[in-house]
PDB file of C-alpha atoms in Angstrom:
ATOM      1  CA  UNK A 645     -12.183  18.241  -6.802  1.00 49.00           C
ATOM      2  CA  UNK A 646      -9.992  15.801  -4.887  1.00 65.00           C
ATOM      3  CA  UNK A 647     -10.623  12.134  -4.255  1.00 80.00           C
ATOM      4  CA  UNK A 648     -12.930  11.304  -1.342  1.00 89.00           C
ATOM      5  CA  UNK A 649     -11.136  10.106   1.759  1.00 92.00           C
ATOM      6  CA  UNK A 650     -12.226   8.154   4.805  1.00 94.00           C
ATOM      7  CA  UNK A 651     -11.606   9.130   8.395  1.00 94.00           C
ATOM      8  CA  UNK A 652     -13.002   7.961  11.699  1.00 96.00           C
ATOM      9  CA  UNK A 653     -14.979  10.204  14.018  1.00 97.00           C
ATOM     10  CA  UNK A 654     -13.122  10.948  17.293  1.00 96.00           C
ATOM     11  CA  UNK A 655     -16.437  10.692  19.186  1.00 96.00           C
ATOM     12  CA  UNK A 656     -18.380   7.683  17.855  1.00 96.00           C
ATOM     13  CA  UNK A 657     -15.496   6.156  15.801  1.00 95.00           C
ATOM     14  CA  UNK A 658     -17.741   5.637  12.749  1.00 95.00           C
ATOM     15  CA  UNK A 659     -16.034   6.000   9.404  1.00 95.00           C
ATOM     16  CA  UNK A 660     -16.855   9.086   7.362  1.00 96.00           C
ATOM     17  CA  UNK A 661     -16.165   9.773   3.730  1.00 95.00           C
ATOM     18  CA  UNK A 662     -15.579  13.294   2.471  1.00 92.00           C
ATOM     19  CA  UNK A 663     -13.649  15.156  -0.216  1.00 90.00           C
ATOM     20  CA  UNK A 664     -10.107  16.057   0.845  1.00 84.00           C
ATOM     21  CA  UNK A 665     -10.690  19.763   0.235  1.00 87.00           C
ATOM     22  CA  UNK A 666     -13.366  19.753   2.969  1.00 89.00           C
ATOM     23  CA  UNK A 667     -10.946  18.739   5.736  1.00 88.00           C
ATOM     24  CA  UNK A 668     -10.349  22.338   6.819  1.00 88.00           C
ATOM     25  CA  UNK A 669     -14.042  23.345   6.569  1.00 92.00           C
ATOM     26  CA  UNK A 670     -15.061  22.061  10.045  1.00 92.00           C
ATOM     27  CA  UNK A 671     -16.697  18.827   8.812  1.00 95.00           C
ATOM     28  CA  UNK A 672     -19.086  16.924  11.076  1.00 96.00           C
ATOM     29  CA  UNK A 673     -19.668  13.207  11.505  1.00 96.00           C
ATOM     30  CA  UNK A 674     -22.534  11.867   9.418  1.00 95.00           C
ATOM     31  CA  UNK A 675     -23.599   9.553  12.269  1.00 96.00           C
ATOM     32  CA  UNK A 676     -23.288  11.522  15.538  1.00 97.00           C
ATOM     33  CA  UNK A 677     -23.074  15.063  14.038  1.00 97.00           C
ATOM     34  CA  UNK A 678     -20.061  15.946  16.249  1.00 97.00           C
ATOM     35  CA  UNK A 679     -17.051  17.773  14.727  1.00 96.00           C
ATOM     36  CA  UNK A 680     -14.564  15.466  13.018  1.00 96.00           C
ATOM     37  CA  UNK A 681     -11.711  17.595  14.395  1.00 94.00           C
ATOM     38  CA  UNK A 682     -11.572  18.765  17.992  1.00 90.00           C
ATOM     39  CA  UNK A 683      -8.012  20.081  18.258  1.00 92.00           C
ATOM     40  CA  UNK A 684      -7.257  17.458  20.909  1.00 95.00           C
ATOM     41  CA  UNK A 685      -5.863  13.917  20.838  1.00 97.00           C
ATOM     42  CA  UNK A 686      -8.407  11.114  20.972  1.00 96.00           C
ATOM     43  CA  UNK A 687      -7.974   8.321  23.533  1.00 96.00           C
ATOM     44  CA  UNK A 688      -8.147   5.010  21.701  1.00 96.00           C
ATOM     45  CA  UNK A 689      -8.813   1.566  23.101  1.00 94.00           C
ATOM     46  CA  UNK A 690      -8.222  -1.615  21.152  1.00 93.00           C
ATOM     47  CA  UNK A 691     -11.815  -1.687  19.853  1.00 93.00           C
ATOM     48  CA  UNK A 692     -11.543   1.697  18.101  1.00 94.00           C
ATOM     49  CA  UNK A 693      -7.911   1.628  17.008  1.00 97.00           C
ATOM     50  CA  UNK A 694      -8.304   0.008  13.577  1.00 95.00           C
ATOM     51  CA  UNK A 695     -11.035   2.427  12.469  1.00 96.00           C
ATOM     52  CA  UNK A 696      -8.547   5.288  12.870  1.00 97.00           C
ATOM     53  CA  UNK A 697      -5.341   3.482  11.838  1.00 96.00           C
ATOM     54  CA  UNK A 698      -6.830   2.149   8.579  1.00 96.00           C
ATOM     55  CA  UNK A 699      -8.260   5.510   7.495  1.00 95.00           C
ATOM     56  CA  UNK A 700      -6.938   7.698   4.685  1.00 95.00           C
ATOM     57  CA  UNK A 701      -6.110  10.373   7.258  1.00 94.00           C
ATOM     58  CA  UNK A 702      -2.690   9.742   8.874  1.00 96.00           C
ATOM     59  CA  UNK A 703      -2.758   8.831  12.563  1.00 97.00           C
ATOM     60  CA  UNK A 704      -0.047   9.927  15.005  1.00 98.00           C
ATOM     61  CA  UNK A 705      -0.134   7.653  18.044  1.00 98.00           C
ATOM     62  CA  UNK A 706       1.408   8.244  21.458  1.00 98.00           C
ATOM     63  CA  UNK A 707       1.816   4.921  23.301  1.00 98.00           C
ATOM     64  CA  UNK A 708       2.072   5.868  26.972  1.00 97.00           C
ATOM     65  CA  UNK A 709       1.349   4.793  30.572  1.00 96.00           C
ATOM     66  CA  UNK A 710       0.184   6.796  33.578  1.00 95.00           C
ATOM     67  CA  UNK A 711       3.148   5.722  35.736  1.00 96.00           C
ATOM     68  CA  UNK A 712       5.715   6.933  33.155  1.00 95.00           C
ATOM     69  CA  UNK A 713       7.330  10.290  34.025  1.00 95.00           C
ATOM     70  CA  UNK A 714       8.524  11.119  30.476  1.00 95.00           C
ATOM     71  CA  UNK A 715       5.026  10.230  29.182  1.00 96.00           C
ATOM     72  CA  UNK A 716       3.429  12.705  31.592  1.00 95.00           C
ATOM     73  CA  UNK A 717       5.980  15.389  30.651  1.00 95.00           C
ATOM     74  CA  UNK A 718       5.346  14.849  26.927  1.00 96.00           C
ATOM     75  CA  UNK A 719       1.525  14.826  27.222  1.00 96.00           C
ATOM     76  CA  UNK A 720       1.110  18.653  26.981  1.00 96.00           C
ATOM     77  CA  UNK A 721       3.424  18.792  23.935  1.00 96.00           C
ATOM     78  CA  UNK A 722       1.350  16.119  22.209  1.00 97.00           C
ATOM     79  CA  UNK A 723      -1.938  17.799  23.162  1.00 96.00           C
ATOM     80  CA  UNK A 724      -0.802  21.194  21.855  1.00 95.00           C
ATOM     81  CA  UNK A 725       0.353  19.633  18.585  1.00 94.00           C
ATOM     82  CA  UNK A 726      -3.191  18.433  17.854  1.00 92.00           C
ATOM     83  CA  UNK A 727      -4.298  22.034  17.367  1.00 89.00           C
ATOM     84  CA  UNK A 728      -1.623  22.651  14.721  1.00 91.00           C
ATOM     85  CA  UNK A 729      -1.459  19.246  13.014  1.00 94.00           C
ATOM     86  CA  UNK A 730      -5.212  18.746  12.496  1.00 93.00           C
ATOM     87  CA  UNK A 731      -6.705  18.361   9.904  1.00 93.00           C
ATOM     88  CA  UNK A 732      -3.565  16.968   8.226  1.00 92.00           C
ATOM     89  CA  UNK A 733      -3.607  14.068  10.691  1.00 95.00           C
ATOM     90  CA  UNK A 734      -5.422  12.727  13.745  1.00 96.00           C
ATOM     91  CA  UNK A 735      -3.519  12.488  17.032  1.00 97.00           C
ATOM     92  CA  UNK A 736      -4.331   9.617  19.372  1.00 97.00           C
ATOM     93  CA  UNK A 737      -3.176   8.316  22.714  1.00 98.00           C
ATOM     94  CA  UNK A 738      -3.049   4.613  23.575  1.00 98.00           C
ATOM     95  CA  UNK A 739      -2.610   3.615  27.211  1.00 97.00           C
ATOM     96  CA  UNK A 740      -0.318   0.583  27.069  1.00 97.00           C
ATOM     97  CA  UNK A 741      -1.658  -0.701  30.396  1.00 95.00           C
ATOM     98  CA  UNK A 742      -5.273  -0.705  29.167  1.00 95.00           C
ATOM     99  CA  UNK A 743      -4.474  -1.837  25.602  1.00 96.00           C
ATOM    100  CA  UNK A 744      -1.761  -4.420  26.137  1.00 96.00           C
ATOM    101  CA  UNK A 745      -2.756  -6.183  22.919  1.00 96.00           C
ATOM    102  CA  UNK A 746      -1.921  -3.042  20.912  1.00 96.00           C
ATOM    103  CA  UNK A 747       1.378  -2.615  22.765  1.00 96.00           C
ATOM    104  CA  UNK A 748       2.258  -6.213  21.870  1.00 96.00           C
ATOM    105  CA  UNK A 749       1.041  -5.872  18.272  1.00 96.00           C
ATOM    106  CA  UNK A 750       3.342  -2.888  17.688  1.00 96.00           C
ATOM    107  CA  UNK A 751       6.215  -4.296  19.793  1.00 96.00           C
ATOM    108  CA  UNK A 752       6.234  -1.325  22.153  1.00 96.00           C
ATOM    109  CA  UNK A 753       9.332  -1.886  24.297  1.00 94.00           C
ATOM    110  CA  UNK A 754       9.738   1.592  25.773  1.00 94.00           C
ATOM    111  CA  UNK A 755       7.406   4.488  26.371  1.00 96.00           C
ATOM    112  CA  UNK A 756       6.581   6.962  25.184  1.00 97.00           C
ATOM    113  CA  UNK A 757       6.721   5.528  21.681  1.00 97.00           C
ATOM    114  CA  UNK A 758       5.293   7.575  18.830  1.00 97.00           C
ATOM    115  CA  UNK A 759       4.030   6.027  15.591  1.00 97.00           C
ATOM    116  CA  UNK A 760       2.674   7.523  12.418  1.00 97.00           C
ATOM    117  CA  UNK A 761       0.169   5.207  10.749  1.00 96.00           C
ATOM    118  CA  UNK A 762      -1.336   5.651   7.301  1.00 96.00           C
ATOM    119  CA  UNK A 763      -3.873   3.315   5.721  1.00 95.00           C
ATOM    120  CA  UNK A 764      -3.033   0.571   8.208  1.00 95.00           C
ATOM    121  CA  UNK A 765       0.733   0.725   7.833  1.00 96.00           C
ATOM    122  CA  UNK A 766       3.362   2.134  10.163  1.00 97.00           C
ATOM    123  CA  UNK A 767       5.309   4.847   8.304  1.00 96.00           C
ATOM    124  CA  UNK A 768       7.451   6.272  11.135  1.00 97.00           C
ATOM    125  CA  UNK A 769       8.425   5.455  14.722  1.00 97.00           C
ATOM    126  CA  UNK A 770      10.168   7.389  17.451  1.00 96.00           C
ATOM    127  CA  UNK A 771      11.038   6.246  20.963  1.00 95.00           C
ATOM    128  CA  UNK A 772      11.118   8.890  23.668  1.00 93.00           C
ATOM    129  CA  UNK A 773       9.723  12.334  24.317  1.00 92.00           C
ATOM    130  CA  UNK A 774      10.708  15.444  22.374  1.00 93.00           C
ATOM    131  CA  UNK A 775      10.487  19.179  22.992  1.00 95.00           C
ATOM    132  CA  UNK A 776       7.698  20.903  21.002  1.00 95.00           C
ATOM    133  CA  UNK A 777       9.849  22.199  18.108  1.00 95.00           C
ATOM    134  CA  UNK A 778      11.612  18.868  17.593  1.00 96.00           C
ATOM    135  CA  UNK A 779       8.337  16.961  17.749  1.00 96.00           C
ATOM    136  CA  UNK A 780       6.851  19.291  15.117  1.00 95.00           C
ATOM    137  CA  UNK A 781       9.912  18.760  12.877  1.00 96.00           C
ATOM    138  CA  UNK A 782       9.568  14.975  13.252  1.00 97.00           C
ATOM    139  CA  UNK A 783       5.876  15.148  12.353  1.00 96.00           C
ATOM    140  CA  UNK A 784       6.466  17.468   9.386  1.00 95.00           C
ATOM    141  CA  UNK A 785       9.290  15.273   8.091  1.00 95.00           C
ATOM    142  CA  UNK A 786       7.361  11.993   8.339  1.00 96.00           C
ATOM    143  CA  UNK A 787       3.701  12.846   7.815  1.00 93.00           C
ATOM    144  CA  UNK A 788       2.333  11.438   4.534  1.00 91.00           C
ATOM    145  CA  UNK A 789       0.615  13.989   2.300  1.00 80.00           C
ATOM    146  CA  UNK A 790      -3.121  13.467   1.898  1.00 70.00           C
TER     147      UNK A 790
END
């Protein structure tokens, strides 16, 4: 039996604790009873960000803005990746216009900017959009093992 790990619910953002081997068994949130994995990125505002970024489950963040052409082009690639990357990681989108404090905190100078966070620390960063295969290679090469 593996060590218990914490992860935040994509719906109510409450922290959940479960054994690592249960990640691929369609776990549900203990508070709101919704699935902990939806196969889609979660939109995060400043208030919910830390619950996901400080979890044991790695967090892949797309910092974007609605006016950004490359961000809009990359959005379907990022959304499709959620179905293949979960439950190894959670994918999240942060609108830099709505969460300017997060953009400043992570020194986001260009968008899209992709970060991989694990237990509150940034472990990888990439500026710019990628085609699906290259994005998957970047994720696979930088994603911490849980």
